Short mmCIF file of N, CA and C in Angstrom, two decimals:
data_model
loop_
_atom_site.label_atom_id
_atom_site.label_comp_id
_atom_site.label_asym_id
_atom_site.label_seq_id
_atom_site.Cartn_x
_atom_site.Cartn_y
_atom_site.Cartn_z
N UNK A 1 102.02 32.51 131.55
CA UNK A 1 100.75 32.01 131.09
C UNK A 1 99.66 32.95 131.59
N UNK A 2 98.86 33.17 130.73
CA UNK A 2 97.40 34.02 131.02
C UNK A 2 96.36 33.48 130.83
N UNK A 3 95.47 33.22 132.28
CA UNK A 3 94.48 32.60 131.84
C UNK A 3 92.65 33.24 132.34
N UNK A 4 91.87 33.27 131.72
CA UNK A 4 90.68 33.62 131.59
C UNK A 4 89.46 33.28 132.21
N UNK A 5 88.82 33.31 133.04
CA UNK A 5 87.58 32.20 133.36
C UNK A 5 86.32 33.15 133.21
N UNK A 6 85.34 32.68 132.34
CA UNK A 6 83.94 33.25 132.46
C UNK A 6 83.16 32.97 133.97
N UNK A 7 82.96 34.00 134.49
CA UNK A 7 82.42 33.93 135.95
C UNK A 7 80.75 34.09 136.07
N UNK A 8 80.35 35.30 135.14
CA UNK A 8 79.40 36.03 135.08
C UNK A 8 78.72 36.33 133.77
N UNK A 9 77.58 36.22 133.20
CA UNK A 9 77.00 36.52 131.89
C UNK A 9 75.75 37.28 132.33
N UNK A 10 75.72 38.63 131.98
CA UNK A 10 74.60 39.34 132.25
C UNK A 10 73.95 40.01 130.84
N UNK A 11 73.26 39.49 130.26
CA UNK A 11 72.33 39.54 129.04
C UNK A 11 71.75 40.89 128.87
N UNK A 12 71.29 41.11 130.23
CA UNK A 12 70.54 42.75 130.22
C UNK A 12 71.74 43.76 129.92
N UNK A 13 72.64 43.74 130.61
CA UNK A 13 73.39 44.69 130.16
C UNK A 13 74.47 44.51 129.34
N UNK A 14 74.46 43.68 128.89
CA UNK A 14 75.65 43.19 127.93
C UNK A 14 76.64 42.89 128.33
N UNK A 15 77.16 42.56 129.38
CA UNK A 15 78.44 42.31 130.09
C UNK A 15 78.83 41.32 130.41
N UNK A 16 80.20 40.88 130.64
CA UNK A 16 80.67 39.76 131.20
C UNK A 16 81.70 39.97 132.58
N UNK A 17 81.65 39.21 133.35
CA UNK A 17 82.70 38.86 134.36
C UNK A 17 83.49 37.67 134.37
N UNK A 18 84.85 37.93 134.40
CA UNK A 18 85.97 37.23 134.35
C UNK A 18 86.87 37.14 135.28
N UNK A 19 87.45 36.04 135.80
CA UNK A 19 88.28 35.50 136.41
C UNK A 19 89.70 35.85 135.71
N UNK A 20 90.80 36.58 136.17
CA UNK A 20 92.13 36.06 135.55
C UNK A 20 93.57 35.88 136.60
N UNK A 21 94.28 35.30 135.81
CA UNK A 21 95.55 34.78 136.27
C UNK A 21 96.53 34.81 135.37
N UNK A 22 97.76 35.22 135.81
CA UNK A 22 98.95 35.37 134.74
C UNK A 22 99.60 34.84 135.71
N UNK A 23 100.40 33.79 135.58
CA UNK A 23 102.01 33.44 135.61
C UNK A 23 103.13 33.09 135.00
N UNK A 24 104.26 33.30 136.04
CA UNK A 24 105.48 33.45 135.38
C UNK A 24 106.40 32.31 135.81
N UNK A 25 106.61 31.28 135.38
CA UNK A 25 107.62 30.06 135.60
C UNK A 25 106.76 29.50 136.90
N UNK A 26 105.63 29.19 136.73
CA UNK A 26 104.77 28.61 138.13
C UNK A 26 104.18 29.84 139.08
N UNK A 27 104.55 31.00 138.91
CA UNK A 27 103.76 31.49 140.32
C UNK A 27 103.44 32.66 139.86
N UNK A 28 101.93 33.20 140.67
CA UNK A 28 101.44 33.64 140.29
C UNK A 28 101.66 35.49 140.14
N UNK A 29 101.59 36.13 139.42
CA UNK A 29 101.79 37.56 139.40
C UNK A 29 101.26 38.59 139.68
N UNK A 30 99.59 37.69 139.00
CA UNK A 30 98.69 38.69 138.87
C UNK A 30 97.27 37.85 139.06
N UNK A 31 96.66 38.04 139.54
CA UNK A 31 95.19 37.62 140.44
C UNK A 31 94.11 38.37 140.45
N UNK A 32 92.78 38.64 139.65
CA UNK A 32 92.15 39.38 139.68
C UNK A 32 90.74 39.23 138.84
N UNK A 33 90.11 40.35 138.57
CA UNK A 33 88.80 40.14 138.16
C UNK A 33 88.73 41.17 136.82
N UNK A 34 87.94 41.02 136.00
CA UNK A 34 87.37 42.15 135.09
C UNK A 34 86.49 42.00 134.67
N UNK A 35 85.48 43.60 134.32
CA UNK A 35 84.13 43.49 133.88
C UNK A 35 84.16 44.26 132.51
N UNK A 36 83.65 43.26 131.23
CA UNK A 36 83.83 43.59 130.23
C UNK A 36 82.61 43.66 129.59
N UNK A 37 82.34 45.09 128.54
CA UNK A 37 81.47 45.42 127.93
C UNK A 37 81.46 44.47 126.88
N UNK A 38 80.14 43.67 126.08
CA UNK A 38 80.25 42.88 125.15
C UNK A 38 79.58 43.82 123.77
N UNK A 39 80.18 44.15 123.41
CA UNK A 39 79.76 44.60 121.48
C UNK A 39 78.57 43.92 120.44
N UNK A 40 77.68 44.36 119.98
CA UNK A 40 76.88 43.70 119.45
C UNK A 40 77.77 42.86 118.11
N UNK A 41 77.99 41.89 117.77
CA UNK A 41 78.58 41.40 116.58
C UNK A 41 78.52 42.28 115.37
N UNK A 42 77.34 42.92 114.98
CA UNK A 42 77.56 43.93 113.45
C UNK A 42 78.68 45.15 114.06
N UNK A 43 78.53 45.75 115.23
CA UNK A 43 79.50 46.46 115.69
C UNK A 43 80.90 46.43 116.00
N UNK A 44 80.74 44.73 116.44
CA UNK A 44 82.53 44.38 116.78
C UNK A 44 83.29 43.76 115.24
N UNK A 45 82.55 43.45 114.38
CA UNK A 45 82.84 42.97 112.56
C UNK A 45 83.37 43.93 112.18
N UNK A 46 82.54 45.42 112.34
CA UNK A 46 82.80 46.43 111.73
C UNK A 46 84.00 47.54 112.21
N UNK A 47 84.27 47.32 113.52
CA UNK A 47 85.49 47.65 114.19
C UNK A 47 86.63 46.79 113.71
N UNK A 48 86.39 45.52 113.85
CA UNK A 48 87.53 44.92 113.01
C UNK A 48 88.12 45.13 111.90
N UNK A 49 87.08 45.39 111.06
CA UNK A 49 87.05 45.85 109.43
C UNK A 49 88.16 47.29 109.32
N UNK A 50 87.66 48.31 110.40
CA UNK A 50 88.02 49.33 110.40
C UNK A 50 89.94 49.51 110.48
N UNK A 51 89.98 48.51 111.70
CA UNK A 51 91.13 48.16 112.35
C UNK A 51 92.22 47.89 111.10
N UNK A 52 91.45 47.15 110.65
CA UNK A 52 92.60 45.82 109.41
C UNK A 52 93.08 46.90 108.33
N UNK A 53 91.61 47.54 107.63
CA UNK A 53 92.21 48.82 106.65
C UNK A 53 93.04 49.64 107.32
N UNK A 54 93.07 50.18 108.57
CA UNK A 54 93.76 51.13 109.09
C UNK A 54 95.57 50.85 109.14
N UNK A 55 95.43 49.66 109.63
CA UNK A 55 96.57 48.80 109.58
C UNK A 55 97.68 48.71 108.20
N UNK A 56 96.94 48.29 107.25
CA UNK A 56 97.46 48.43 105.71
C UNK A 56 98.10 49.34 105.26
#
């Protein structure tokens, strides 16, 4: 199981901080943090877009 927690929302710079956890039959594997760049929506639509044709 992998799980996610929003920790941090920083508006000015577009970023988020996250909590995560992965386990495997109850215990834990992996314990840690990440700081993720957030995409303006016309930018992350259009990456998707890109993705899906590429894919085909």
């Amino acid at each position: 199981e992998a799980r996610v927690t929003l920790r941090e929302v920083d508006k000015e710079k577009k970023r988020i901080l996250v909590d995560t956890v992965c386990t495997v039959r109850g215990k834990v594997v992996l314990d840690g943090e990440a700081k993720l760049m957030v995409a303006k929506r016309a930018q992350a639509e259009a990456s998707n877009e890109s993705k899906t044709v590429a894919a085909e």
